[in-house]
Amino acid sequence: MFTPKWKDEAKHLVKGARKFVHYKRDLLAEDRIAEIESRRDDLLAAIKSGDRDKVDEASKQIRAVCENALPREKPVGWLEENVEVMFVAIVIALGLRAYYLQPFRIPTGSMQPTLNGIIGTPLAEKDWPSFPQRMLEKVLRGRSYVKVVNDQDRHLAVSPSGRIDIRDTQMLHFFSRAQMFFTDSKPLRLPAPTNPCTQIGLNEAIQVASRNGGLLPKGTVICEGTIDSGDLVLVDKFSYHFRKPKRGEVFVFDTLGIRGIHERSGEQAAGSHYIKRLSGVPGDTLSIQPPNLLIDGKITKEPGNLRVIAGKGPFSINPNGYQLADSREANHGGKLIHQYLAKPTDTLSLRAEAPPGMREYAALGDNTGNSLDSRYWGPVKEFNLVGPALFTLWPVTTGHWGFIH
């Protein structure tokens, strides 16, 4: 801190000249490199002597040599420089996403009230607030005001399972949307996944079509209301390489090879990710005696699970705590699908002694009354684990911003 400013600047110039040689060595002629090194030595000697005049002269010499070392090289313009910075930033971001931290959008309400999924609320267009307020709500809480009106007569298509053909898709890994398919026109993209859209008019539109033999008349309102964006969370993809997953934490996993999910969702499950609470680890045996979740015959002690059991405050969304799997979900398009925790006597045992990647975990939603989870489709294999949910990035006004518990 007591070194004169001129001496500090000279020392930085010495380091800068060394970096210049390292970065441009493949473009510099040998005599130029030797000359720069010689000027560096002169500047170092001047600094050591403590003579400011000699330092100033040596500094001018080394600057001139470096500036003229590549006379044919075109100076980098502002556009090239900014493109290079953006490219480096993108590479760093992709590296972080691939190996360390990955953003993940909550698509459904299965983790409420801990995390919000995409929520639809009916609201007539005449009751919408002013445009500036809508924009403010979009920024702060991810709320969109939407209205979709059918612009032509269309006939609804039916899937092989006998249901109306509506499929959920993802755009750019962040934005979940539904598509309605028709026999006589192109698919119609909806502003949210299927479930939120049913909350703001889609069910009524389908009923109109059913009464008309599958015809959806022109002018039918398909969706009208608000769509609240699901929480955007940051997933830690690094920790599970160095520690074991902990019972009670919120985690993300992919659906590869989970048969029960694919039987219910078909192609929509391919490559998708789910987020739940990790409620059982290898070696555990789970059972449900409402409202309690039992691990090896004893009530679980993890805080997150206990909040669900208590069913108080925000968790009164399920006042009866943990519930058994709904038996109606066993019948899927006329096909019976096995459920794991549908009766008080049912148990789910998680394998601990297994080949690498095949140890088993249980995933349960905090919104147990509205969650398809391990009660329905069984265990999650170790190779499916992505990582613990670390931090809620956005929206910032829902009370969820911050670290996830």
Short mmCIF file of N, CA and C in Angstrom, two decimals, residues 96-97 100-108 110-118 170 173-175 229-237 249-253 273-277 386-396 398-405:
data_model
loop_
_atom_site.label_atom_id
_atom_site.label_comp_id
_atom_site.label_asym_id
_atom_site.label_seq_id
_atom_site.Cartn_x
_atom_site.Cartn_y
_atom_site.Cartn_z
N LEU A 96 -21.75 -24.81 -17.04
CA LEU A 96 -22.37 -24.84 -15.71
C LEU A 96 -23.64 -25.67 -15.72
N ARG A 97 -24.44 -25.51 -16.78
CA ARG A 97 -25.70 -26.25 -16.85
C ARG A 97 -25.47 -27.74 -16.98
N TYR A 100 -22.91 -28.56 -13.30
CA TYR A 100 -23.03 -28.02 -11.96
C TYR A 100 -24.44 -27.57 -11.59
N LEU A 101 -24.98 -26.61 -12.30
CA LEU A 101 -26.27 -26.02 -11.94
C LEU A 101 -27.17 -25.97 -13.16
N GLN A 102 -28.42 -26.40 -12.99
CA GLN A 102 -29.36 -26.41 -14.11
C GLN A 102 -30.68 -25.80 -13.68
N PRO A 103 -31.19 -24.82 -14.43
CA PRO A 103 -32.51 -24.28 -14.11
C PRO A 103 -33.59 -25.28 -14.50
N PHE A 104 -34.66 -25.32 -13.72
CA PHE A 104 -35.75 -26.26 -13.95
C PHE A 104 -37.06 -25.57 -13.63
N ARG A 105 -38.01 -25.66 -14.55
CA ARG A 105 -39.31 -25.03 -14.36
C ARG A 105 -40.28 -26.04 -13.76
N ILE A 106 -40.99 -25.65 -12.67
CA ILE A 106 -41.98 -26.52 -12.04
C ILE A 106 -43.24 -26.55 -12.92
N PRO A 107 -43.58 -27.69 -13.51
CA PRO A 107 -44.71 -27.70 -14.45
C PRO A 107 -46.07 -27.92 -13.79
N THR A 108 -46.13 -28.63 -12.65
CA THR A 108 -47.41 -28.99 -12.06
C THR A 108 -47.49 -28.53 -10.61
N SER A 110 -47.83 -30.45 -7.98
CA SER A 110 -47.64 -31.59 -7.09
C SER A 110 -46.78 -31.26 -5.86
N MET A 111 -46.03 -30.14 -5.90
CA MET A 111 -45.18 -29.78 -4.76
C MET A 111 -45.71 -28.57 -3.99
N GLN A 112 -46.93 -28.16 -4.25
CA GLN A 112 -47.50 -27.06 -3.47
C GLN A 112 -47.73 -27.53 -2.03
N PRO A 113 -47.57 -26.63 -1.05
CA PRO A 113 -47.24 -25.21 -1.18
C PRO A 113 -45.75 -24.91 -1.16
N THR A 114 -44.90 -25.95 -1.11
CA THR A 114 -43.45 -25.72 -1.08
C THR A 114 -42.99 -25.01 -2.35
N LEU A 115 -43.49 -25.47 -3.49
CA LEU A 115 -43.15 -24.89 -4.78
C LEU A 115 -44.42 -24.80 -5.62
N ASN A 116 -44.54 -23.74 -6.39
CA ASN A 116 -45.71 -23.56 -7.24
C ASN A 116 -45.47 -24.15 -8.62
N GLY A 117 -46.46 -24.87 -9.11
CA GLY A 117 -46.47 -25.25 -10.51
C GLY A 117 -47.19 -24.18 -11.31
N ILE A 118 -47.56 -24.49 -12.53
CA ILE A 118 -48.29 -23.56 -13.38
C ILE A 118 -49.76 -23.62 -12.96
N GLN A 170 -42.64 -29.21 -24.38
CA GLN A 170 -41.75 -28.22 -23.79
C GLN A 170 -41.05 -27.44 -24.89
N HIS A 173 -36.85 -26.09 -23.17
CA HIS A 173 -36.63 -26.67 -21.84
C HIS A 173 -37.18 -25.82 -20.71
N PHE A 174 -37.81 -24.70 -21.00
CA PHE A 174 -38.31 -23.83 -19.94
C PHE A 174 -39.82 -23.64 -19.99
N PHE A 175 -40.40 -23.61 -21.19
CA PHE A 175 -41.78 -23.21 -21.36
C PHE A 175 -42.63 -24.42 -21.71
N SER A 229 -46.98 -18.54 -13.75
CA SER A 229 -45.85 -19.38 -14.14
C SER A 229 -45.37 -20.23 -12.97
N GLY A 230 -44.93 -21.44 -13.28
CA GLY A 230 -44.34 -22.29 -12.24
C GLY A 230 -43.02 -21.72 -11.77
N ASP A 231 -42.64 -22.04 -10.53
CA ASP A 231 -41.37 -21.57 -9.99
C ASP A 231 -40.20 -22.04 -10.86
N LEU A 232 -39.22 -21.17 -11.03
CA LEU A 232 -37.99 -21.52 -11.73
C LEU A 232 -36.92 -21.80 -10.67
N VAL A 233 -36.51 -23.06 -10.58
CA VAL A 233 -35.57 -23.45 -9.52
C VAL A 233 -34.23 -23.83 -10.12
N LEU A 234 -33.20 -23.71 -9.31
CA LEU A 234 -31.85 -24.08 -9.68
C LEU A 234 -31.53 -25.43 -9.06
N VAL A 235 -31.14 -26.39 -9.89
CA VAL A 235 -30.87 -27.75 -9.42
C VAL A 235 -29.36 -27.96 -9.31
N ASP A 236 -28.93 -28.45 -8.18
CA ASP A 236 -27.52 -28.75 -7.92
C ASP A 236 -27.18 -30.13 -8.50
N LYS A 237 -26.48 -30.16 -9.64
CA LYS A 237 -26.15 -31.43 -10.29
C LYS A 237 -24.82 -32.00 -9.81
N GLU A 249 -35.20 -34.20 1.48
CA GLU A 249 -34.87 -33.05 0.64
C GLU A 249 -35.68 -33.10 -0.66
N VAL A 250 -35.84 -31.94 -1.28
CA VAL A 250 -36.51 -31.84 -2.57
C VAL A 250 -35.49 -32.12 -3.65
N PHE A 251 -35.84 -32.98 -4.61
CA PHE A 251 -34.87 -33.38 -5.62
C PHE A 251 -35.53 -33.51 -6.99
N VAL A 252 -34.69 -33.52 -8.02
CA VAL A 252 -35.14 -33.65 -9.40
C VAL A 252 -34.59 -34.95 -9.97
N PHE A 253 -35.39 -35.63 -10.78
CA PHE A 253 -34.96 -36.87 -11.41
C PHE A 253 -35.58 -36.95 -12.80
N HIS A 273 -38.43 -34.43 -16.82
CA HIS A 273 -37.91 -34.43 -15.46
C HIS A 273 -39.05 -34.13 -14.49
N TYR A 274 -38.99 -34.76 -13.33
CA TYR A 274 -39.97 -34.53 -12.27
C TYR A 274 -39.24 -33.95 -11.06
N ILE A 275 -40.00 -33.24 -10.22
CA ILE A 275 -39.47 -32.74 -8.97
C ILE A 275 -40.41 -33.18 -7.85
N LYS A 276 -39.86 -33.81 -6.82
CA LYS A 276 -40.65 -34.31 -5.69
C LYS A 276 -39.80 -34.19 -4.42
N ARG A 277 -40.40 -34.65 -3.31
CA ARG A 277 -39.62 -34.74 -2.07
C ARG A 277 -39.09 -36.17 -1.95
N VAL A 386 -30.97 -36.50 -10.68
CA VAL A 386 -30.28 -35.35 -11.26
C VAL A 386 -29.59 -34.55 -10.15
N GLY A 387 -30.31 -34.25 -9.08
CA GLY A 387 -29.70 -33.51 -7.97
C GLY A 387 -30.74 -32.86 -7.10
N PRO A 388 -30.33 -32.33 -5.95
CA PRO A 388 -31.26 -31.64 -5.07
C PRO A 388 -31.65 -30.27 -5.63
N ALA A 389 -32.90 -29.88 -5.38
CA ALA A 389 -33.35 -28.54 -5.75
C ALA A 389 -32.76 -27.55 -4.76
N LEU A 390 -32.03 -26.57 -5.27
CA LEU A 390 -31.23 -25.71 -4.41
C LEU A 390 -31.90 -24.38 -4.09
N PHE A 391 -32.36 -23.68 -5.12
CA PHE A 391 -32.74 -22.27 -4.95
C PHE A 391 -33.87 -21.92 -5.92
N THR A 392 -34.86 -21.19 -5.44
CA THR A 392 -35.92 -20.69 -6.32
C THR A 392 -35.51 -19.32 -6.85
N LEU A 393 -35.36 -19.23 -8.17
CA LEU A 393 -34.87 -18.01 -8.80
C LEU A 393 -35.97 -16.99 -9.09
N TRP A 394 -37.17 -17.49 -9.44
CA TRP A 394 -38.23 -16.60 -9.93
C TRP A 394 -39.53 -17.38 -9.94
N PRO A 395 -40.67 -16.74 -9.71
CA PRO A 395 -40.92 -15.32 -9.46
C PRO A 395 -40.44 -14.88 -8.07
N VAL A 396 -40.44 -13.58 -7.87
CA VAL A 396 -39.85 -13.04 -6.64
C VAL A 396 -40.90 -12.60 -5.62
N THR A 398 -43.85 -14.48 -4.74
CA THR A 398 -44.77 -15.54 -4.31
C THR A 398 -44.41 -16.09 -2.93
N GLY A 399 -43.29 -15.60 -2.35
CA GLY A 399 -42.87 -16.10 -1.06
C GLY A 399 -41.97 -17.32 -1.15
N HIS A 400 -41.66 -17.76 -2.35
CA HIS A 400 -40.82 -18.94 -2.53
C HIS A 400 -39.38 -18.61 -2.90
N TRP A 401 -39.09 -17.33 -3.15
CA TRP A 401 -37.75 -16.97 -3.58
C TRP A 401 -36.75 -17.30 -2.45
N GLY A 402 -35.67 -17.98 -2.83
CA GLY A 402 -34.64 -18.32 -1.84
C GLY A 402 -34.33 -19.81 -1.83
N PHE A 403 -33.61 -20.25 -0.81
CA PHE A 403 -33.23 -21.65 -0.72
C PHE A 403 -34.45 -22.52 -0.43
N ILE A 404 -34.44 -23.72 -0.99
CA ILE A 404 -35.58 -24.64 -0.91
C ILE A 404 -35.39 -25.61 0.25
N HIS A 405 -36.45 -25.78 1.04
CA HIS A 405 -36.40 -26.69 2.19
C HIS A 405 -37.50 -27.72 2.09
#
